[in-house]
XYZ file of C-alpha atoms in Angstrom:
749
model
C 0.033 -0.051 0.005
C 2.067 3.135 -1.070
C -1.029 5.555 -2.092
C -2.961 7.933 0.824
C -5.703 5.492 2.340
C -9.050 7.003 2.446
C -9.794 6.217 6.150
C -7.576 6.018 9.300
C -8.778 4.276 12.308
C -7.203 5.094 15.511
C -7.120 2.373 17.837
C -6.093 2.498 21.593
C -6.366 -0.498 23.683
C -6.156 -1.262 27.373
C -5.332 -4.435 29.531
C -6.344 -5.636 33.152
C -2.522 -5.281 33.534
C 0.373 -3.058 32.881
C 0.013 0.308 30.487
C 2.369 2.291 28.682
C 5.997 1.076 27.463
C 4.854 -2.270 29.655
C 1.548 -3.055 27.584
C 1.584 -6.429 27.049
C 4.537 -7.586 29.059
C 2.401 -9.374 31.731
C 0.489 -11.343 29.574
C -2.605 -9.654 30.920
C -6.257 -9.882 28.933
C -7.292 -7.274 26.744
C -10.522 -5.182 29.059
C -11.002 -1.949 26.685
C -11.131 -1.591 22.971
C -11.753 1.931 21.722
C -11.307 3.555 18.027
C -12.088 6.681 15.718
C -12.652 7.044 12.331
C -10.679 9.540 10.636
C -11.501 10.934 6.992
C -8.380 11.531 5.555
C -9.254 13.305 2.605
C -11.859 15.680 4.364
C -9.979 15.417 7.396
C -12.906 14.968 9.247
C -13.337 12.809 12.346
C -15.972 10.159 13.227
C -17.506 9.159 16.535
C -15.790 7.816 19.737
C -16.368 3.888 19.687
C -15.931 1.947 22.778
C -16.062 -2.083 23.791
C -15.650 -3.592 27.174
C -14.148 -7.047 26.771
C -14.928 -9.851 29.064
C -11.739 -11.667 30.394
C -11.823 -15.539 29.919
C -11.787 -16.914 33.489
C -12.284 -20.491 32.344
C -8.335 -21.540 32.414
C -7.523 -18.932 35.140
C -5.783 -20.123 38.315
C -7.624 -19.544 41.883
C -4.611 -16.695 41.999
C -6.150 -15.128 38.913
C -9.368 -15.395 39.940
C -8.614 -13.635 43.327
C -7.020 -10.466 41.409
C -10.123 -10.377 39.117
C -12.450 -10.112 41.998
C -10.358 -7.288 43.534
C -10.357 -5.732 39.657
C -13.701 -5.661 39.882
C -14.442 -4.041 43.530
C -11.705 -1.424 42.424
C -14.254 -0.695 39.390
C -17.232 -0.874 41.732
C -15.557 2.128 43.653
C -14.839 4.178 40.599
C -18.276 3.886 39.442
C -17.852 1.745 36.352
C -19.933 -1.039 37.620
C -19.419 -5.073 37.897
C -22.251 -5.840 35.765
C -20.833 -3.813 32.345
C -17.896 -6.331 32.374
C -19.859 -9.177 33.439
C -22.010 -8.423 30.586
C -19.309 -7.547 28.124
C -18.396 -9.923 25.035
C -15.775 -11.978 24.725
C -12.470 -11.251 22.909
C -13.521 -12.707 19.658
C -17.146 -11.578 19.654
C -15.544 -7.945 20.526
C -13.032 -8.414 17.519
C -15.897 -9.315 15.566
C -18.142 -6.440 16.606
C -15.220 -3.901 15.893
C -14.732 -5.295 12.179
C -18.741 -5.172 11.559
C -19.262 -1.655 13.226
C -16.184 -0.368 11.094
C -17.604 -1.631 7.955
C -20.752 -0.061 8.429
C -19.380 3.293 9.437
C -17.328 3.191 6.286
C -20.101 2.153 3.875
C -22.034 5.196 5.431
C -19.299 7.444 4.924
C -19.448 6.782 1.453
C -15.624 8.735 0.849
C -13.630 5.391 -0.283
C -12.990 1.882 0.880
C -9.513 1.450 1.962
C -9.058 1.539 5.337
C -5.891 1.211 7.835
C -5.485 1.514 11.427
C -3.324 4.033 13.619
C -2.045 3.169 16.848
C 0.645 4.926 19.445
C 3.613 2.512 19.146
C 3.593 -0.953 17.916
C 2.335 -2.799 21.442
C -1.376 -2.445 20.940
C -1.261 -4.477 17.650
C 1.861 -6.693 18.216
C 1.852 -7.169 22.086
C -1.838 -7.296 22.932
C -4.325 -8.491 20.279
C -2.239 -11.024 18.164
C -0.436 -12.939 21.245
C -4.053 -13.029 22.895
C -6.113 -14.051 20.007
C -3.084 -16.790 19.108
C -3.152 -18.455 22.709
C -7.062 -18.739 22.473
C -7.169 -19.887 18.661
C -9.125 -16.961 17.751
C -9.057 -15.697 14.263
C -8.469 -11.951 13.938
C -9.754 -9.914 11.186
C -7.859 -8.657 8.287
C -7.914 -5.054 9.347
C -5.483 -6.065 12.296
C -2.445 -7.194 10.147
C -1.653 -3.751 8.702
C -1.312 -0.712 10.561
C 0.373 2.866 10.521
C 2.682 3.821 13.819
C 1.780 7.155 14.810
C 5.156 7.268 16.463
C 7.278 6.490 12.939
C 4.845 9.207 10.897
C 5.380 11.872 13.262
C 9.522 11.151 13.545
C 9.274 11.689 9.677
C 8.520 15.775 10.515
C 10.122 15.809 14.006
C 13.376 13.789 14.430
C 13.705 12.356 17.764
C 16.276 9.985 18.859
C 14.308 7.388 20.276
C 10.645 6.205 19.710
C 10.097 5.149 23.233
C 10.807 8.682 24.318
C 7.530 9.914 22.183
C 3.954 9.560 23.577
C 1.055 11.332 22.657
C 1.319 14.388 24.974
C 4.744 15.062 23.484
C 3.636 14.863 20.021
C 0.856 17.136 20.895
C 2.910 19.614 22.710
C 5.355 19.777 19.386
C 2.669 19.964 17.133
C 0.727 23.154 19.304
C -2.211 21.334 20.064
C -3.708 22.160 23.758
C -3.642 19.005 26.016
C -6.345 18.396 28.600
C -4.805 16.246 31.052
C -7.310 14.731 33.532
C -6.515 15.391 37.138
C -5.888 11.436 37.539
C -3.405 10.858 35.144
C -0.804 13.209 34.250
C 1.883 12.044 31.792
C 4.528 13.964 33.474
C 4.431 12.343 36.762
C 6.356 9.422 37.503
C 3.872 6.486 37.450
C 4.226 2.923 37.636
C 3.709 1.664 34.215
C 2.462 -1.979 35.883
C -0.600 -0.178 37.275
C -3.943 -0.418 34.920
C -4.597 2.396 32.955
C -8.006 3.967 34.282
C -10.557 3.497 31.784
C -11.628 7.021 31.438
C -8.216 7.754 30.483
C -8.293 5.428 27.429
C -10.784 7.933 25.799
C -8.730 10.830 26.481
C -5.716 9.237 24.803
C -7.868 8.578 21.746
C -9.153 11.905 21.133
C -5.530 13.282 21.461
C -4.200 10.891 18.986
C -6.992 11.982 16.594
C -5.668 15.482 16.849
C -2.395 14.801 15.969
C -3.492 12.836 12.701
C -5.420 15.807 11.850
C -2.391 18.179 12.753
C -0.092 15.827 10.483
C -2.701 15.815 7.417
C -2.919 19.360 7.743
C -0.920 22.539 6.580
C 1.880 22.761 6.139
C 2.816 19.107 6.929
C 0.475 17.503 4.572
C 1.524 14.355 5.749
C 0.803 11.259 3.315
C 0.259 7.936 5.035
C 1.634 5.401 3.008
C 3.532 1.914 3.561
C 1.906 0.929 6.567
C 3.549 -1.720 9.237
C 2.708 -5.485 8.403
C 2.003 -8.325 10.936
C 2.737 -11.835 9.117
C -0.069 -13.733 8.824
C 1.796 -17.386 8.934
C 5.502 -18.501 9.481
C 7.736 -19.404 6.307
C 9.988 -22.445 6.584
C 13.228 -21.970 4.296
C 16.505 -22.870 4.593
C 19.799 -20.683 5.551
C 23.125 -20.800 4.266
C 26.236 -20.824 6.524
C 27.471 -18.114 4.259
C 24.738 -15.995 5.426
C 25.068 -13.444 7.372
C 22.851 -12.879 10.326
C 22.651 -9.794 12.766
C 23.410 -10.351 16.264
C 20.276 -7.983 17.009
C 17.746 -10.010 15.617
C 18.261 -13.452 17.469
C 17.015 -14.720 20.891
C 16.814 -17.842 22.494
C 13.989 -19.551 23.510
C 14.119 -22.156 26.473
C 11.610 -24.347 27.973
C 9.459 -25.466 24.933
C 7.770 -28.446 24.872
C 9.664 -31.092 23.609
C 6.909 -32.157 20.806
C 6.441 -28.374 19.706
C 7.284 -27.668 16.166
C 8.271 -24.364 14.165
C 4.612 -23.203 13.717
C 4.176 -23.633 17.668
C 7.025 -21.257 18.373
C 5.923 -18.668 15.689
C 2.470 -18.968 17.038
C 4.092 -18.319 20.283
C 5.461 -15.296 18.934
C 2.500 -13.959 16.576
C 2.409 -10.410 16.205
C 6.136 -10.336 15.477
C 7.870 -10.862 12.162
C 10.150 -13.949 11.888
C 12.578 -13.968 9.197
C 11.842 -16.617 6.295
C 13.303 -19.931 8.101
C 13.872 -18.297 11.410
C 12.657 -20.913 13.682
C 15.965 -23.655 14.631
C 15.122 -26.245 17.221
C 18.054 -27.484 19.127
C 18.827 -30.738 19.675
C 21.121 -32.609 22.320
C 24.164 -35.075 21.822
C 21.633 -37.974 21.118
C 19.725 -36.134 18.303
C 16.480 -35.119 20.475
C 15.043 -31.997 20.999
C 16.112 -30.407 24.337
C 13.448 -27.978 24.667
C 15.274 -24.653 23.371
C 15.102 -23.216 20.116
C 16.641 -20.088 18.478
C 14.630 -17.568 16.571
C 15.364 -14.939 13.816
C 13.252 -11.905 13.443
C 13.355 -9.453 10.513
C 14.720 -6.413 12.283
C 16.122 -5.062 16.162
C 12.914 -4.043 17.096
C 11.005 -7.121 16.876
C 13.786 -8.825 18.587
C 13.058 -6.341 21.512
C 9.807 -7.040 21.750
C 10.216 -10.770 21.650
C 12.225 -10.230 24.838
C 9.399 -8.582 26.288
C 7.813 -12.144 26.535
C 10.284 -13.549 28.906
C 8.225 -16.452 30.970
C 5.043 -16.015 28.668
C 3.021 -19.296 28.510
C 2.566 -21.649 25.977
C 0.228 -24.164 26.928
C 1.084 -24.774 30.558
C 4.404 -24.102 30.400
C 6.198 -20.367 30.624
C 9.035 -20.126 28.059
C 12.421 -18.096 29.005
C 13.327 -15.889 26.262
C 17.322 -14.448 26.138
C 19.123 -12.699 23.679
C 21.320 -14.794 21.337
C 23.843 -14.118 18.400
C 24.087 -14.715 14.759
C 26.456 -17.174 14.985
C 24.582 -19.270 17.562
C 21.523 -19.399 14.871
C 23.894 -20.315 12.059
C 25.396 -23.044 14.077
C 21.930 -24.654 14.237
C 20.149 -23.473 11.176
C 22.890 -23.051 8.480
C 23.729 -25.857 6.351
C 25.913 -25.922 2.915
C 24.425 -29.770 1.467
C 22.924 -29.400 -2.132
C 20.877 -32.604 -1.536
C 18.915 -30.829 1.854
C 18.366 -27.640 -0.339
C 17.011 -29.542 -3.198
C 14.994 -31.588 -0.467
C 13.644 -28.156 1.145
C 13.295 -26.345 -2.016
C 9.463 -27.140 -2.013
C 6.936 -24.715 -1.037
C 4.396 -25.222 1.641
C 5.664 -28.717 2.677
C 5.256 -30.368 6.249
C 8.094 -32.066 7.328
C 7.685 -35.562 9.427
C 11.058 -36.725 10.900
C 11.285 -40.912 11.247
C 13.557 -42.183 13.927
C 14.613 -45.858 14.681
C 14.400 -46.878 10.827
C 16.029 -50.311 10.051
C 19.626 -49.895 8.827
C 18.337 -51.688 5.572
C 15.214 -49.706 5.229
C 14.373 -48.679 1.377
C 12.325 -45.616 -0.429
C 9.638 -48.000 -1.193
C 9.472 -49.385 2.380
C 8.954 -45.989 3.742
C 6.442 -45.307 0.959
C 4.604 -48.536 1.995
C 4.506 -47.623 5.656
C 2.566 -44.373 4.767
C 0.436 -45.786 1.885
C -0.324 -49.624 3.056
C -2.346 -51.613 0.807
C -4.442 -52.731 3.559
C -7.736 -50.644 3.492
C -8.268 -50.969 7.042
C -5.299 -48.487 7.472
C -5.239 -44.850 7.128
C -3.144 -43.785 3.836
C -1.324 -40.605 3.870
C 0.846 -40.359 0.854
C 4.302 -38.957 0.460
C 4.710 -35.494 -1.257
C 7.126 -36.347 -4.505
C 7.498 -39.892 -4.002
C 10.716 -41.024 -3.737
C 11.742 -37.463 -4.188
C 9.799 -36.818 -0.440
C 12.302 -39.027 1.264
C 15.708 -38.166 2.643
C 17.613 -40.668 4.536
C 20.219 -39.304 7.071
C 23.678 -41.007 6.503
C 26.972 -40.715 7.751
C 29.816 -39.607 5.945
C 30.976 -43.237 4.668
C 27.496 -43.764 3.488
C 26.287 -45.855 6.390
C 22.801 -45.311 7.585
C 21.946 -43.664 10.794
C 18.040 -44.789 10.854
C 16.984 -41.481 11.014
C 14.764 -40.000 7.806
C 12.566 -36.944 6.846
C 9.438 -37.304 4.766
C 7.560 -34.645 3.269
C 3.627 -34.147 2.669
C 1.454 -32.069 0.856
C -0.859 -30.623 3.540
C -1.108 -30.532 7.638
C -4.215 -32.928 6.915
C -1.596 -35.639 5.484
C 0.699 -34.698 8.158
C -1.609 -35.156 10.983
C -2.584 -38.298 9.457
C 1.142 -39.790 9.295
C 1.750 -38.929 13.098
C -0.960 -41.100 14.199
C 1.372 -44.166 12.916
C 3.755 -43.218 15.672
C 5.277 -46.461 16.996
C 3.939 -48.617 14.392
C 6.239 -51.284 12.776
C 8.235 -51.064 9.755
C 10.180 -54.586 9.567
C 11.009 -55.847 13.057
C 11.366 -52.420 14.489
C 8.923 -49.434 15.831
C 9.328 -46.163 14.463
C 8.768 -42.882 16.115
C 7.759 -39.795 14.178
C 7.647 -36.186 14.939
C 6.557 -33.191 13.073
C 9.911 -31.422 12.075
C 11.396 -28.285 10.741
C 13.896 -27.126 8.010
C 16.131 -26.069 10.368
C 16.140 -29.416 12.012
C 16.879 -31.136 8.961
C 19.731 -28.821 8.581
C 21.114 -29.688 12.079
C 20.731 -33.089 11.653
C 22.853 -33.680 8.241
C 25.307 -30.903 9.482
C 25.657 -33.606 12.758
C 26.203 -36.604 10.807
C 27.599 -35.318 7.242
C 29.632 -32.371 8.011
C 33.315 -31.863 8.801
C 34.601 -32.344 12.238
C 33.240 -29.325 14.870
C 37.271 -29.271 15.836
C 39.174 -28.302 12.370
C 42.610 -28.277 13.996
C 44.262 -30.477 16.337
C 44.287 -29.043 19.712
C 47.675 -27.988 21.382
C 48.683 -31.141 23.557
C 49.120 -30.857 27.263
C 52.808 -31.965 27.135
C 55.453 -30.025 25.259
C 56.763 -32.566 22.903
C 55.104 -36.196 21.512
C 56.732 -38.987 19.959
C 56.924 -38.974 16.062
C 53.742 -41.148 15.153
C 50.814 -40.557 12.644
C 47.402 -41.293 13.847
C 46.896 -44.685 12.030
C 49.313 -47.366 11.535
C 50.990 -48.140 8.056
C 49.959 -51.330 6.823
C 51.713 -54.666 7.592
C 53.374 -53.244 10.932
C 55.229 -56.002 12.894
C 52.824 -57.333 15.498
C 54.972 -58.069 18.220
C 52.578 -56.509 21.131
C 49.954 -58.181 23.015
C 46.440 -56.331 23.791
C 44.636 -57.863 26.960
C 41.041 -56.853 27.133
C 38.487 -57.504 29.780
C 41.197 -57.557 32.814
C 39.178 -57.721 36.433
C 39.477 -53.992 37.218
C 41.320 -54.860 40.337
C 43.971 -56.732 38.505
C 47.791 -55.481 39.220
C 50.988 -56.205 37.345
C 51.705 -58.716 39.118
C 48.361 -60.518 38.297
C 49.125 -59.885 34.469
C 52.542 -61.478 34.907
C 51.047 -64.787 36.501
C 48.362 -64.790 33.921
C 51.237 -64.550 31.133
C 52.972 -67.685 32.966
C 55.926 -68.590 30.497
C 55.530 -65.695 28.250
C 56.728 -63.393 31.051
C 60.346 -63.745 30.025
C 59.435 -62.360 26.451
C 58.089 -59.046 28.081
C 60.636 -56.068 27.156
C 61.525 -53.977 30.233
C 58.806 -51.568 30.922
C 56.669 -53.130 28.743
C 53.470 -53.407 30.298
C 50.948 -50.441 29.969
C 47.770 -50.515 31.705
C 44.865 -48.372 29.915
C 43.408 -45.854 32.157
C 40.162 -44.300 31.488
C 39.305 -40.517 31.870
C 38.845 -40.453 35.498
C 42.206 -42.349 35.823
C 40.591 -45.490 36.786
C 41.414 -48.842 34.825
C 39.611 -49.425 31.775
C 40.107 -53.108 31.535
C 42.415 -52.977 28.514
C 46.195 -53.433 28.884
C 49.244 -53.195 26.384
C 52.620 -55.461 26.741
C 55.278 -55.086 24.387
C 57.057 -58.500 23.406
C 60.368 -59.472 22.215
C 59.299 -60.759 18.714
C 56.044 -61.146 16.624
C 56.078 -65.002 16.940
C 56.018 -65.113 20.927
C 53.157 -62.540 20.680
C 51.143 -64.752 18.134
C 51.966 -67.843 20.334
C 50.984 -66.146 23.528
C 47.396 -64.831 22.163
C 46.856 -68.099 20.762
C 47.308 -70.082 23.946
C 46.108 -67.371 26.355
C 42.930 -66.148 24.446
C 39.732 -66.202 26.772
C 41.588 -67.695 29.697
C 40.729 -66.734 33.283
C 42.461 -64.300 34.988
C 42.443 -63.932 38.970
C 42.837 -60.914 40.805
C 44.914 -61.074 44.158
C 43.291 -57.954 45.388
C 39.506 -59.132 45.010
C 37.740 -62.245 44.439
C 36.607 -61.623 41.016
C 37.687 -63.128 38.050
C 37.241 -62.910 34.514
C 38.078 -64.321 31.125
C 40.455 -62.405 29.329
C 40.851 -61.875 25.465
C 44.560 -61.652 24.030
C 44.973 -60.231 20.496
C 48.487 -59.359 18.866
C 49.068 -55.788 18.089
C 51.668 -53.525 16.492
C 53.495 -50.548 18.300
C 51.943 -48.319 16.094
C 48.492 -49.729 17.470
C 49.148 -49.490 20.882
C 50.636 -45.747 20.709
C 47.278 -44.775 19.153
C 45.260 -46.175 21.814
C 47.821 -45.161 24.726
C 47.379 -41.309 23.088
C 43.486 -41.449 23.200
C 42.367 -43.579 20.049
C 40.267 -46.894 20.095
C 40.655 -50.146 18.425
C 37.376 -51.463 17.188
C 35.797 -54.462 18.353
C 34.892 -55.744 15.059
C 38.087 -56.983 13.822
C 39.657 -58.381 16.773
C 38.568 -61.831 16.748
C 40.766 -63.009 13.907
C 44.595 -62.596 14.266
C 44.790 -61.671 10.859
C 43.181 -58.756 8.967
C 43.623 -56.417 5.755
C 44.431 -52.682 5.844
C 40.835 -52.017 4.867
C 39.506 -53.453 8.064
C 42.164 -52.384 10.561
C 39.202 -51.356 13.000
C 41.099 -48.340 14.052
C 39.952 -44.711 14.979
C 41.874 -41.764 15.895
C 42.131 -39.932 18.931
C 39.043 -38.088 19.805
C 39.932 -34.813 19.430
C 42.913 -34.999 17.141
C 41.648 -34.339 13.106
C 42.112 -34.098 10.455
C 43.358 -37.601 10.067
C 46.714 -36.255 8.464
C 47.873 -34.962 11.285
C 50.766 -36.171 12.901
C 53.312 -35.099 15.649
C 56.458 -33.521 15.331
C 59.589 -35.474 16.279
C 61.060 -35.133 20.069
C 64.681 -34.331 20.740
C 66.662 -36.533 22.547
C 66.783 -35.716 26.461
C 70.747 -35.373 26.225
C 73.355 -35.329 23.728
C 74.350 -38.828 23.047
C 77.942 -37.755 24.308
C 76.153 -36.689 27.543
C 74.284 -39.733 27.961
C 77.335 -42.018 27.467
C 79.449 -40.247 30.240
C 76.525 -40.770 32.335
C 75.323 -44.217 31.719
C 78.165 -46.041 29.825
C 76.382 -49.357 29.515
C 72.760 -47.988 28.847
C 73.733 -44.904 27.020
C 70.131 -44.474 25.182
C 68.197 -44.009 28.221
C 68.245 -40.961 31.026
C 67.366 -43.130 33.916
C 68.825 -47.032 34.520
C 65.752 -49.585 35.266
C 65.691 -49.967 39.351
C 67.248 -53.375 39.667
C 64.297 -56.247 40.379
C 63.708 -58.397 43.282
C 64.566 -62.600 42.534
C 61.697 -64.170 40.835
C 60.602 -61.739 38.339
C 62.261 -62.857 35.318
C 60.663 -60.402 32.182
C 63.348 -57.851 31.581
C 65.548 -58.439 28.303
C 67.016 -55.851 26.644
C 64.499 -52.859 25.305
C 64.658 -50.800 22.231
C 61.223 -48.720 21.858
C 59.304 -47.130 24.652
C 55.877 -44.982 24.874
C 55.231 -41.710 26.789
C 51.835 -41.236 28.649
C 49.802 -39.111 26.701
C 47.847 -37.581 29.591
C 45.030 -35.770 27.546
C 42.831 -39.025 27.617
C 43.915 -42.106 28.331
C 46.793 -41.806 31.016
C 48.721 -45.276 31.032
C 52.075 -45.247 33.011
C 53.989 -47.917 31.812
C 54.665 -50.643 34.166
C 57.077 -53.509 35.603
C 58.179 -51.822 37.737
C 55.487 -48.821 37.969
C 57.943 -46.401 39.295
C 59.297 -44.149 36.602
C 58.552 -44.255 32.659
C 60.737 -43.236 29.710
C 59.203 -39.594 28.793
C 60.695 -37.197 26.343
C 61.870 -33.932 27.045
C 60.977 -30.884 26.164
C 62.854 -29.425 22.849
C 64.185 -26.692 25.345
C 64.340 -25.710 28.967
C 62.384 -22.673 29.193
C 64.507 -21.450 32.203
C 68.018 -22.155 33.789
C 67.890 -25.402 35.889
C 69.622 -28.562 35.791
C 69.188 -32.415 35.897
C 69.447 -34.485 39.474
C 69.988 -38.281 39.683
C 67.923 -39.848 42.122
C 69.215 -43.418 42.592
C 67.633 -45.539 45.582
C 63.785 -44.888 44.415
C 61.495 -47.376 46.477
C 59.885 -50.348 44.124
C 56.102 -49.289 45.312
C 55.948 -45.692 44.952
C 53.782 -43.954 42.758
C 56.323 -42.629 40.615
C 56.414 -39.124 38.827
C 53.591 -37.560 40.931
C 55.727 -38.350 43.925
C 58.601 -36.721 42.575
C 56.791 -33.834 41.685
C 55.272 -33.112 44.803
C 58.668 -33.780 46.395
C 60.593 -31.060 44.355
C 57.498 -28.735 43.879
C 58.519 -25.022 44.776
C 62.180 -25.117 44.745
C 63.215 -22.806 42.039
C 66.745 -23.400 42.257
C 67.960 -27.115 41.721
C 71.120 -26.798 44.017
C 68.536 -25.832 47.086
C 66.345 -28.714 46.265
C 69.476 -31.124 46.391
C 71.141 -29.777 49.486
C 67.447 -29.880 50.997
C 66.505 -33.268 49.952
C 69.698 -35.190 49.986
C 69.366 -38.306 52.167
C 65.653 -37.865 52.638
C 63.484 -40.594 52.956
C 60.539 -41.811 50.496
C 58.778 -43.723 53.110
C 59.749 -45.454 56.208
C 63.248 -46.447 56.805
C 64.080 -49.725 57.895
C 66.938 -48.977 60.096
C 67.145 -47.025 63.056
C 68.552 -43.742 61.692
C 66.924 -40.586 61.915
C 65.917 -39.137 58.819
C 67.370 -35.585 58.041
C 64.090 -34.259 56.100
C 60.501 -35.774 56.026
C 59.290 -35.548 52.436
C 55.373 -35.054 51.948
C 52.766 -37.680 53.034
C 51.899 -38.995 49.549
C 55.653 -40.553 49.438
C 55.161 -42.034 52.456
C 55.281 -46.053 51.468
C 55.844 -48.978 53.911
C 59.577 -50.134 53.238
C 61.279 -47.114 51.802
C 64.451 -46.211 50.732
C 67.254 -43.182 51.177
C 67.370 -40.896 48.467
C 70.652 -39.689 47.167
C 70.632 -36.706 45.226
C 73.315 -35.518 42.915
C 72.967 -32.393 40.730
C 74.337 -33.355 37.230
């Protein structure tokens, strides 16, 4: 509508609750509707019409009923009479009466046919009439879907910094219109906007608004009322690209939604406000189920601010929380790049139904037959577009997820389809839900898009050994993997279980795998001297029973040969698939490996670690074994499982900390590439066998900045309880107190 309208209908509303800038924010019902017709061409005013509206008390609580009784008693004191309110029509009848009286008045005037409403601000139409009508499923007359905002029209001639600062009295004073302010309502006074507006004030406000309209139509302004505000009649579904720019000031987050609510239900909750096309995105949890939240994108910041005023308004019996959100939040949920999804959602006016729990072998024909069975006794709901109206959700490798989306041409067919909820397809019952375009994008993004973490995070330890995520094909399988260990199993229990193969274990070659909480995971890796002995051990010990000395429980243990690369992968947070571990031989395509959880892309590999000491210095310190920093602790008799060793592994404590064992004192850790601050190396021979290793040593020297100071204070100190009668020079922290401890002889290197 770009031309000047023939008639303007100046409208003013009042609720049983707040007024002014808070009108409609407390979800109170409409109780008064007044209007006056303005002849634009002849600049004449019609009569003032008033309708009192009876609140609907059928679904109110006792508390609300008590409030209404109090309000009626106040009205009796003011002389309005409770009988008038009791005999007043309900809101649906009142809106129909408004439309009928307005039509008759326009026809009797005979000066034109085009009519448009005019209100003081946005609240009367967007926050009062449309929300209440939507909550009560009332059809609103067409005249309420377009209106002029008098404040915006006034601002075209009198620029104002903020529309909220404008009111009818301010506009009247700027135009030189005398203001007859009732003694009971002075706009210059600081009134509580939460107090209901007196009934007679609405008529005075309306008359003042009509005077402002006539002043704008007259000389010297000669204002033209064109391009009115529009209220969207229905929500339009659509797609959103990840490359699209979404303004942060147009998005809100709604929380507390019923789990079965759809995008149309959310649009009904925000009725009166214009939501952008495809601007409702239902959020899903990690299991792919709705979590009761949604992101809503509006056409402008003004509509977003009005939406925030509906915080804790009700959808059915639940109140909905409304908060601010950002454009990035919306794109993460609703944005998509899949061409297949764009083609599927390109059909307009389609109802989407989500299927969950499909058999992995389900086909298009089976889905079509599910909704359109040949049995005449069952309901038929044809799928729109046939096979083109079905979208199966798949993993990146093409495997089905058990989810699918189906299009239906109308609401009737969709409701018929939803009545098939939990019916059987194949041997499984199928769950059906009404879905949205944004949910389709979100589900497809979750299963088909690139990993959420596009680069590998910085490792917790400065340097990691050189190793790609997936081991190369054909690696030497000279290690053992033990799966299903008792959680109380110790290294001694494992050695007892291995029996004669104990002598083939490399030094420090037993690695207990711990979970993220630092508890035993039931897995263990053992480095053997040769692939032949590893294969023999797996064949002989597979599914034998292991007993634990710490508990009465015993379990059969699965034993598999594996390569050192596979062992290293798991120790750094990856996993070995259980699919291909039932055989001792496999192909490259069936490795059954998955990279560590947060190390992507798969081509990521670690930088090589420099040696701890130059070979010359290491050879000088330990001529017999110059390739290691610390000499292995001599073992007590009875444990013959320490032949020479070559390859050892560090602990990657980010996901699966697994200290090397046998004995479990100190593993072989690579050193950082450079020492950040001046320091030195300290040799500590005489460590107790059953201490907790690195953690205790760190606790012992923690707080000493100078190596020489730590040596002077800790030298000849005890770890544990000394077996002799000599008094210790210094007691170390309680964490290092173990029975049968030994002296420490610290030497600064």
